[in-house]
XYZ file of C-alpha atoms in Angstrom:
93
model
C 55.410 99.413 38.890
C 51.729 98.729 38.512
C 49.514 100.296 35.898
C 51.608 103.265 34.818
C 49.843 106.068 32.974
C 51.444 106.025 29.514
C 50.644 108.540 26.788
C 52.425 108.325 23.432
C 52.292 111.224 20.992
C 52.818 109.975 17.459
C 52.569 111.250 13.910
C 52.096 109.746 10.462
C 55.068 108.083 8.748
C 57.182 108.154 11.918
C 59.380 105.057 12.160
C 60.474 105.820 15.727
C 56.834 106.213 16.743
C 56.198 102.723 15.366
C 59.159 101.385 17.372
C 57.835 102.904 20.596
C 54.375 101.390 20.037
C 55.865 98.001 19.109
C 57.944 97.897 22.315
C 55.045 98.911 24.539
C 52.911 96.177 23.002
C 55.764 93.656 23.318
C 56.058 94.545 27.021
C 52.245 94.349 27.360
C 51.995 97.942 28.605
C 48.656 99.732 28.250
C 49.035 103.127 26.629
C 47.036 105.902 25.058
C 48.157 106.949 21.589
C 47.617 110.550 20.516
C 48.344 111.087 16.838
C 49.177 114.758 16.331
C 48.893 114.417 12.546
C 45.246 113.448 12.832
C 44.153 115.613 15.743
C 45.009 119.319 15.812
C 44.030 119.712 19.471
C 46.430 116.922 20.469
C 49.154 118.715 18.500
C 48.487 121.922 20.447
C 48.414 119.925 23.682
C 51.889 118.563 22.890
C 53.148 122.071 22.130
C 51.811 123.283 25.496
C 54.132 120.667 27.024
C 56.997 122.380 25.148
C 57.458 119.417 22.801
C 57.523 119.931 19.047
C 58.373 116.471 17.685
C 57.355 112.852 17.898
C 57.546 110.339 19.372
C 57.021 111.823 22.797
C 56.257 109.401 25.602
C 54.893 110.451 28.969
C 55.076 107.803 31.677
C 53.345 108.978 34.845
C 54.038 112.518 33.668
C 57.752 111.996 32.984
C 58.721 113.016 29.455
C 60.839 110.774 27.231
C 61.568 112.164 23.780
C 62.349 109.969 20.796
C 62.814 106.215 20.913
C 64.797 105.571 24.089
C 64.218 101.924 24.939
C 66.394 101.811 28.061
C 64.841 104.945 29.496
C 61.339 103.599 28.870
C 62.226 100.231 30.437
C 63.732 101.942 33.452
C 60.715 104.184 33.988
C 58.323 101.254 33.512
C 60.288 99.074 35.933
C 61.204 96.509 33.285
C 64.463 94.775 34.122
C 67.250 94.661 31.555
C 67.806 91.138 30.314
C 71.313 89.877 30.916
C 72.566 87.360 28.424
C 73.128 83.947 29.945
C 76.698 82.747 29.749
C 77.398 79.062 30.262
C 80.892 79.014 31.768
C 80.977 75.205 31.591
C 81.350 75.337 27.823
C 83.782 78.257 27.689
C 87.517 77.736 27.213
C 89.528 79.930 29.577
C 92.986 78.617 28.657
């Protein structure tokens, strides 16, 4: 997926909001942060979307509530990393 439109609604003292932001930055995804604690209009905007808590992530209009790493990765087209297993060093006896 190229250049998804990502909007993240956050609030003050929200650990899961911090986790969402950290992951997006780790994945080098551009996003727009809207802090509902600091901007009353953004809070009302979130309520108009029938969401009353943070974090709320909208990726190309699709809503993801809370910190759901797999769902975000899936929607962003980021492949799950599979751990590498070296069968040459494993004992199968």
